[in-house]
Short mmCIF file of C-alpha atoms and ligand atoms in Angstrom, two decimals:
data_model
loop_
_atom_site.label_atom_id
_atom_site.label_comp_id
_atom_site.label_asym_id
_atom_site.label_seq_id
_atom_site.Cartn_x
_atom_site.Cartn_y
_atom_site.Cartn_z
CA UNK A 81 90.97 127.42 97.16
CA UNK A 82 90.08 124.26 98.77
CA UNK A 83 88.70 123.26 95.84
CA UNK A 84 91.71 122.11 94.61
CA UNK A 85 91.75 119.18 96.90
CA UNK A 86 90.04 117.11 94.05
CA UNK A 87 93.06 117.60 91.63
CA UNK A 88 95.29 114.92 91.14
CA UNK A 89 93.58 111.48 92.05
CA UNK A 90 93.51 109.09 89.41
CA UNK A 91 90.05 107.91 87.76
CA UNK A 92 89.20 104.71 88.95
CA UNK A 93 87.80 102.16 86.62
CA UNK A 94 84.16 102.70 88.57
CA UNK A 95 84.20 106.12 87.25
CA UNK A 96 84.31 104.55 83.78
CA UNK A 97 81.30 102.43 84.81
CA UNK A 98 79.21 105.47 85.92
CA UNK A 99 79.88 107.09 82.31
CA UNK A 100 79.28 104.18 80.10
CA UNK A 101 75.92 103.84 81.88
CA UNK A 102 75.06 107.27 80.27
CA UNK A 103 75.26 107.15 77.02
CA UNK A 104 76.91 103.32 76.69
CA UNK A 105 79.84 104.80 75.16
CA UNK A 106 83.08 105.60 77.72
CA UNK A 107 83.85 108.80 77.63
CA UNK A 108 85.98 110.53 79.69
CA UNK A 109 84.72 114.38 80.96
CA UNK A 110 86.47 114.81 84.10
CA UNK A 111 87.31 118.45 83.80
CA UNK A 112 85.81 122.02 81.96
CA UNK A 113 88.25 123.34 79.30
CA UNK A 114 88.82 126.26 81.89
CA UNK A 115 90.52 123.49 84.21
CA UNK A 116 87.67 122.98 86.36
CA UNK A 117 86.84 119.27 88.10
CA UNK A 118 84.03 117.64 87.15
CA UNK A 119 83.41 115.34 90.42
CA UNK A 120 82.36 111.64 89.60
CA UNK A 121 82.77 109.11 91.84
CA UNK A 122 86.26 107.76 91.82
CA UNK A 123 87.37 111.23 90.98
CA UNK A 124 88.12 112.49 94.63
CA UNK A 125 89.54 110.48 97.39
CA UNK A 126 87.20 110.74 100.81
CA UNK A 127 89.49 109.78 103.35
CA UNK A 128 92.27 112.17 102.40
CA UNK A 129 89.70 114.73 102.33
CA UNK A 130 87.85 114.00 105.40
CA UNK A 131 91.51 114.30 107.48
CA UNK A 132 92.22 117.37 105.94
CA UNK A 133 88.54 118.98 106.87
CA UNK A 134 89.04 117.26 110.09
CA UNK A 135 92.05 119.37 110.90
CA UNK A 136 90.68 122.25 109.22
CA UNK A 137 86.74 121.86 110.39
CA UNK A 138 83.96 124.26 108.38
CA UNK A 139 80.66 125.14 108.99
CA UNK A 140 78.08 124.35 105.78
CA UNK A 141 74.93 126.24 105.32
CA UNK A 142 72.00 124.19 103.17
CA UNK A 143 69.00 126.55 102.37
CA UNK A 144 65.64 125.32 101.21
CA UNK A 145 62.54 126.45 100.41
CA UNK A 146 59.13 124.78 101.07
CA UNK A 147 56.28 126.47 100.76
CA UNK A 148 52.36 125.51 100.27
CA UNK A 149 52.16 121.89 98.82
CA UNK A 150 55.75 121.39 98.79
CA UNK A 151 55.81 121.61 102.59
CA UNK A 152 53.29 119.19 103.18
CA UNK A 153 54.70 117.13 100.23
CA UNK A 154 58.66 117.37 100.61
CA UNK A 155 60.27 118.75 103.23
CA UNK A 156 60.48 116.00 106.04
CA UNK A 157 62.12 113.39 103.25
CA UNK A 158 64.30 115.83 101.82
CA UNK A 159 65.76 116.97 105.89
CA UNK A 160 65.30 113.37 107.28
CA UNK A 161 67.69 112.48 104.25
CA UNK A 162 70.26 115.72 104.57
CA UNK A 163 70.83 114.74 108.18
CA UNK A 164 71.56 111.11 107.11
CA UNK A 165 73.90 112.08 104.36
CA UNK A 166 74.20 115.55 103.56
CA UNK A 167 78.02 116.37 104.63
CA UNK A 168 77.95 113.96 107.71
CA UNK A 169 80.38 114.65 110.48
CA UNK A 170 80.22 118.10 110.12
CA UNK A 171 78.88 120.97 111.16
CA UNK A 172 75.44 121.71 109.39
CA UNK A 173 72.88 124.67 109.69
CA UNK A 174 70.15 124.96 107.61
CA UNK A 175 67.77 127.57 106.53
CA UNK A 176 64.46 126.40 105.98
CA UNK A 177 61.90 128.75 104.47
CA UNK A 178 58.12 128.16 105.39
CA UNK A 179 55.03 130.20 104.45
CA UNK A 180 53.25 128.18 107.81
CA UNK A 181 55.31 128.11 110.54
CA UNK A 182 53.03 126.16 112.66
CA UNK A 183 53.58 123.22 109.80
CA UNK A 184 57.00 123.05 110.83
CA UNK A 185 57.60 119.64 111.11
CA UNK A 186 59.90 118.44 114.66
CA UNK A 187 63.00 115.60 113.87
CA UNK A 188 65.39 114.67 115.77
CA UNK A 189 68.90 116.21 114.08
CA UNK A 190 71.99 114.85 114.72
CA UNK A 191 74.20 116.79 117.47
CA UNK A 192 76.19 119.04 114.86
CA UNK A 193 72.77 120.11 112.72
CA UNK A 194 70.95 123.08 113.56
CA UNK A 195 67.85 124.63 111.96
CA UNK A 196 67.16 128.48 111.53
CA UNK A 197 63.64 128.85 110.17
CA UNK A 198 62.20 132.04 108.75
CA UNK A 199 58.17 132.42 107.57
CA UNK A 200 58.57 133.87 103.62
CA UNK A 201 55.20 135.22 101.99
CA UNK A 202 54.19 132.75 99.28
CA UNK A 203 54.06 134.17 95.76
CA UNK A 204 51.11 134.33 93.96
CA UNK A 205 52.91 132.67 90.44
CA UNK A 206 54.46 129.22 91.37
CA UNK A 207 57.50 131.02 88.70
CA UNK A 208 57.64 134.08 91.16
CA UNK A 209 57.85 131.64 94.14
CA UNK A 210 60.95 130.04 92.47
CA UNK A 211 62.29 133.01 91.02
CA UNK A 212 61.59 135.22 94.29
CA UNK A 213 63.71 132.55 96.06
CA UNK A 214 67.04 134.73 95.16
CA UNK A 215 66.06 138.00 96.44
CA UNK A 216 65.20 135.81 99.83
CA UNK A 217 68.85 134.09 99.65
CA UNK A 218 70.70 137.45 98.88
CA UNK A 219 68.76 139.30 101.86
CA UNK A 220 69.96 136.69 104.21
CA UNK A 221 72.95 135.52 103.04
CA UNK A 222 73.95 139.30 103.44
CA UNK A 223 72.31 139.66 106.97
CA UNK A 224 73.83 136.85 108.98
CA UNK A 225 74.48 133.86 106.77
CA UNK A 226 77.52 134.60 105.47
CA UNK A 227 78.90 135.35 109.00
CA UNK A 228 77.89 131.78 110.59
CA UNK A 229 79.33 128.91 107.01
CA UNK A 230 81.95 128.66 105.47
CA UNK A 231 80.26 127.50 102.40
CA UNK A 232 76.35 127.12 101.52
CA UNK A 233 74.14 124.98 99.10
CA UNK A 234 70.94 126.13 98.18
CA UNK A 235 68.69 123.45 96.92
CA UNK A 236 65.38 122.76 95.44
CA UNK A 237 63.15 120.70 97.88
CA UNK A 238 61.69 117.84 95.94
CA UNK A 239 64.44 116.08 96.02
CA UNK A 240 66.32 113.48 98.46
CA UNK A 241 69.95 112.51 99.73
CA UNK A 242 70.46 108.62 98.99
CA UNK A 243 74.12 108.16 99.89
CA UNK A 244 76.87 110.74 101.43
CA UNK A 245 77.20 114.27 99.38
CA UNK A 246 80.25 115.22 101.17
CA UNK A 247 83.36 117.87 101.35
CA UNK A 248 84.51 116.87 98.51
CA UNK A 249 81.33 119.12 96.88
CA UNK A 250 82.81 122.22 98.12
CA UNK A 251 84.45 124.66 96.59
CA UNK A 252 84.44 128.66 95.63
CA UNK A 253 81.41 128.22 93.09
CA UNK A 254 79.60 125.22 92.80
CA UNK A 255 77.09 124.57 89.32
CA UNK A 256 75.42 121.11 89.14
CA UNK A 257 75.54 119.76 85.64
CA UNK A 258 71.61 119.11 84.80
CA UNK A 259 71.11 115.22 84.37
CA UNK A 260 68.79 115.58 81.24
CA UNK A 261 71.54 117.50 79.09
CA UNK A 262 75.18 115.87 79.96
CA UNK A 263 75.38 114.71 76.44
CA UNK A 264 73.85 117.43 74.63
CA UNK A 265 75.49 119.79 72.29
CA UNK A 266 74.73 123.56 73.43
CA UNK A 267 72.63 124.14 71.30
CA UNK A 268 69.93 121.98 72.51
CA UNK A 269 70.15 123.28 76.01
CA UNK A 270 67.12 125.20 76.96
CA UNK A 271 68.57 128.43 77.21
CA UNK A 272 66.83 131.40 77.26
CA UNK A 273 67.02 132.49 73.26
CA UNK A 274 65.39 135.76 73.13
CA UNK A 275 67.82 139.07 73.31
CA UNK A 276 65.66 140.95 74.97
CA UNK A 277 65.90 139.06 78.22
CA UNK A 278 68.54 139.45 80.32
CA UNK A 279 69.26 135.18 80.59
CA UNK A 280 69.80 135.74 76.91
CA UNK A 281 72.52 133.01 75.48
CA UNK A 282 73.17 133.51 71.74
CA UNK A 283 72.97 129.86 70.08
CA UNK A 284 76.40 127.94 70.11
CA UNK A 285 77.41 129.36 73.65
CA UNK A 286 77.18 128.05 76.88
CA UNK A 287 79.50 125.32 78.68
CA UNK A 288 76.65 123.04 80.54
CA UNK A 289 72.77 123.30 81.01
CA UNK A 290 73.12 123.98 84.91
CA UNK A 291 70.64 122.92 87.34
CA UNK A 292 68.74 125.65 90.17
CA UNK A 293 68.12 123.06 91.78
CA UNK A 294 71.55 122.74 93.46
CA UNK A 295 74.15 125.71 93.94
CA UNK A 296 76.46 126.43 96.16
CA UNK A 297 79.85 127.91 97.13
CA UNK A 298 81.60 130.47 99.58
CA UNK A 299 79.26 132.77 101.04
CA UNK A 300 80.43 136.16 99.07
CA UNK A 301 80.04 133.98 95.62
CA UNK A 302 77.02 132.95 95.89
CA UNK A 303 75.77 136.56 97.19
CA UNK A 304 77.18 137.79 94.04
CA UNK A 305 75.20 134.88 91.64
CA UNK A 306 71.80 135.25 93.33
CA UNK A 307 72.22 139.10 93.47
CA UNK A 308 73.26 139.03 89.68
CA UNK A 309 70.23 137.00 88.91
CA UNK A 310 67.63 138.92 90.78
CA UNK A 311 68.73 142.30 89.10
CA UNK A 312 68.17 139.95 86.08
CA UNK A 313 65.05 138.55 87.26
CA UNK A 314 63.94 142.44 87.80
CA UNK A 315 65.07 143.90 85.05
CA UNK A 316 63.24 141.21 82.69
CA UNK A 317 60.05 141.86 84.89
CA UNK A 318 60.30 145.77 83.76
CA UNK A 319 60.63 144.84 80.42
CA UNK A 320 57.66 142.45 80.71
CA UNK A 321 59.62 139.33 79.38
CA UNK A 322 60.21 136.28 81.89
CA UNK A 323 63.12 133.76 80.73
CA UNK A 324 61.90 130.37 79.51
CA UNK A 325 63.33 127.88 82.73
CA UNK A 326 62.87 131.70 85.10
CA UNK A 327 65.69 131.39 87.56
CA UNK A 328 67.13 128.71 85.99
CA UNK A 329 68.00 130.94 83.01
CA UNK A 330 69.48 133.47 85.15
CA UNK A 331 71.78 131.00 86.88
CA UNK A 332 72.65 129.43 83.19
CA UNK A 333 73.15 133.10 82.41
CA UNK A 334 75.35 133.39 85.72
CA UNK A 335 77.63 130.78 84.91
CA UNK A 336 78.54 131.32 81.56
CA UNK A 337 79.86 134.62 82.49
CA UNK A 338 81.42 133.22 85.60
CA UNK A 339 82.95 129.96 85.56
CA UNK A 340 81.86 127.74 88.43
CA UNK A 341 85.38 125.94 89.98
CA UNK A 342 83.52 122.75 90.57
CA UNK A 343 81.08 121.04 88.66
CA UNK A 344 79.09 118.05 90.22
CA UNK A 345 78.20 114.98 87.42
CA UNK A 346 74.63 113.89 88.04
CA UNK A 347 75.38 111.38 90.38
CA UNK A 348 75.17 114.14 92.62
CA UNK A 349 71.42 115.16 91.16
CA UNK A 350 69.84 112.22 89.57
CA UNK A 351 66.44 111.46 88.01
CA UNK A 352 65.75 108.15 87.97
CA UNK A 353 63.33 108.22 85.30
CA UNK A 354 66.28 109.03 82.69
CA UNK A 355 67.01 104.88 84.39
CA UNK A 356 66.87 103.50 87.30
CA UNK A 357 70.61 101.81 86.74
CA UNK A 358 72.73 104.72 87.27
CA UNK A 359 75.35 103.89 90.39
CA UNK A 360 76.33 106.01 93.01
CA UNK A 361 73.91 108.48 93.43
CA UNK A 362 73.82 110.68 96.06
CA UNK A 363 70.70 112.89 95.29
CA UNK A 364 68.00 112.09 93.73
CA UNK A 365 65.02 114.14 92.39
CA UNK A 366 61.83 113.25 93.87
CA UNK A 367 58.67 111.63 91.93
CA UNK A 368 56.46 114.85 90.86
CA UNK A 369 52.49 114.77 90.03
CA UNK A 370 52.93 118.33 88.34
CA UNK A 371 48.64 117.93 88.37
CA UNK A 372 48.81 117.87 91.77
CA UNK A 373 51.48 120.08 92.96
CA UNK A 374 51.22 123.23 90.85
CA UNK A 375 47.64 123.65 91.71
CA UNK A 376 48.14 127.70 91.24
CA UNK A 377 49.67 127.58 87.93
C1 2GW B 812 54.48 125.27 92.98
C2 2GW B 812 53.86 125.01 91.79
C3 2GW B 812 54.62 124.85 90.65
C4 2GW B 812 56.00 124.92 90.74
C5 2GW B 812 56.62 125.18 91.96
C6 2GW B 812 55.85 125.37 93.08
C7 2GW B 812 56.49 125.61 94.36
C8 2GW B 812 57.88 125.69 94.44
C9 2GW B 812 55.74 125.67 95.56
O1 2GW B 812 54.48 125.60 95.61
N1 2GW B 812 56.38 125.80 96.76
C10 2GW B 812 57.74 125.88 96.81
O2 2GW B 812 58.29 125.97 97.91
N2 2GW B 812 58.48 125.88 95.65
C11 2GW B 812 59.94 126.02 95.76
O3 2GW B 812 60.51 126.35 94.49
C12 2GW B 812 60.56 124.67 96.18
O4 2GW B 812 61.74 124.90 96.92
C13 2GW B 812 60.88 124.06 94.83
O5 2GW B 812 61.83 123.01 94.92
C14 2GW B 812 61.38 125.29 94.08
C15 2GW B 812 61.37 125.19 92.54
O6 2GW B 812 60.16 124.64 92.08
P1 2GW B 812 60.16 123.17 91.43
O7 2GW B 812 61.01 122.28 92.28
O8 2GW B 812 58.75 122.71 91.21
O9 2GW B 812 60.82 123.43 90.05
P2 2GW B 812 61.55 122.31 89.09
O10 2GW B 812 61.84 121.07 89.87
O11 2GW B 812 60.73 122.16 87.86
O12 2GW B 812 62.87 123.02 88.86
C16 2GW B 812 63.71 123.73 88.02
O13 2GW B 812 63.16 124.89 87.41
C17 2GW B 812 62.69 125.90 88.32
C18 2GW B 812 62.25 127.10 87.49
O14 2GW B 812 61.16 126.77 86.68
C19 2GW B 812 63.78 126.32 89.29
O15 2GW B 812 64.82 126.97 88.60
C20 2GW B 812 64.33 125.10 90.00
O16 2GW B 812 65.40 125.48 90.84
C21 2GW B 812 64.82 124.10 88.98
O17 2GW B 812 65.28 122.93 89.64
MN1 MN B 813 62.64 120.96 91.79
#
């Protein structure tokens, strides 16, 4: 896989830098015990990898969801910002999924973005919204969107790009490491802990707390994670149980069973309320009035 490309680059004292600032202690976590890289900064080298994507170009999908408040409230920052820096130079299409088309909002992309748009019924439970978001992704990445990227990111929409996320994110099966737990034994991630649900993780397992708000990978992996976490998703609805974090559980659930081949630090998801001194982050999560926002809790 191209994933590989990462391998074999020395860590650069700024990597060092980025995880003192964590927990001001260096520590060195630069790959999973199955072998897998854990990008930091200073971990990958960009030019070698933009020549080699240059002479072998691909086509990246980004889907996002925005509907109700979180149109009004996110979804020009978070596009204005993923055509600044979201893999620039190359070819981007995104999927953008509205409940009002007419709120559609007009910028001017750069020449090699394109926008596909499709009107989704809003969910009734802000946790269905989220949740129903993978029977949405596994519909369409099985009708067309697998047959137009190479690779695709599907992100949450309160959030925005603050410096280049770039090739060097891509790979087979992409998890991003939650910001809020990098330092935290398993058994204080907020797993789902009841049996009966099918996000169940008995206490002591589990590699990282993974984030839904950013996964990504080949086309065929990812219709395999977000079909294995609606049949999840559905089969914890007929049992009238719903996991703690919903989707989020399912995808924590995913990835312990299948190892992601790339894990991105949280430079490349950051909340700057953990503090505002963390260096080279590329994403960042957006401020959130939860009072405001979830209005139909
Ligand atoms: C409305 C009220 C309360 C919560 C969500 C919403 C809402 C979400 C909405 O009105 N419209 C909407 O389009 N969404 C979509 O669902 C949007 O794409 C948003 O980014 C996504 C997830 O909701 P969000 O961002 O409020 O959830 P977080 O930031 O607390 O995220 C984590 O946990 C979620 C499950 O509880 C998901 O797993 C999410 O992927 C995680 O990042
Ligand atoms: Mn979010």
């Amino acid at each position: 896989g191209r994933s590989c490309l990462v391998f074999g680059f020395t860590v650069t004292v700024g990597m060092f830098t980025a995880v003192h600032l964590f927990h001001n202690k260096v520590e060195l976590r630069t790959k999973t015990p199955w072998n897998a890289p854990i990008l930091w900064e200073g971990t990958f080298n960009r030019t070698y990898l933009e020549e080699y994507y240059r002479n072998n170009p691909v086509t990246i999908g980004l889907t996002v969801f925005a509907l109700g408040k979180y149109l009004d409230k996110y979804l020009e920052k978070f596009l204005a910002s993923a055509d600044k820096y979201f893999m620039p130079g190359h070819k981007v299409i995104y999927y953008v999924m509205v409940d009002d088309h007419s709120k559609l909002l007009y910028i001017e992309y750069g020449t090699s973005r394109f926008l596909k748009s499709r009107v989704v019924a809003k969910e009734a439970r802000w946790q269905d919204i989220s949740m129903m978001r993978m029977k949405t992704l596994a519909d369409m990445l099985q009708d067309f969107i697998k047959d137009e990227v190479d690779y695709v990111f599907c992100m949450d929409v309160d959030m925005d790009f603050r410096a280049p996320y770039g090739v060097e994110t891509l790979g087979e099966l992409v998890a991003q490491a939650q910001a809020w737990f990098m330092n935290s034994p398993n058994t204080e991630f907020t797993y789902e802990r009841r049996p009966e649900s099918k996000a169940y993780i008995e206490m002591g397992q589990g590699d990282f707390y993974y984030h839904a708000a950013v996964f990504g990978g080949t086309p065929s992996r990812v219709l395999d994670l977000v079909r294995s976490c609606y049949a999840g998703i559905m089969e914890d609805k007929k049992n009238n149980i719903e996991a703690v974090w919903h989707d989020e559980s399912h995808l924590n659930k995913y990835f312990l069973e299948h190892k992601p081949t790339l894990i991105l630090s949280p430079e490349y998801c950051w909340d700057f309320t953990i503090h505002t001194e963390m260096e080279h982050v590329k994403l960042a999560w957006a401020m959130k009035d939860y009072a405001e926002v979830r209005d139909n809790v």
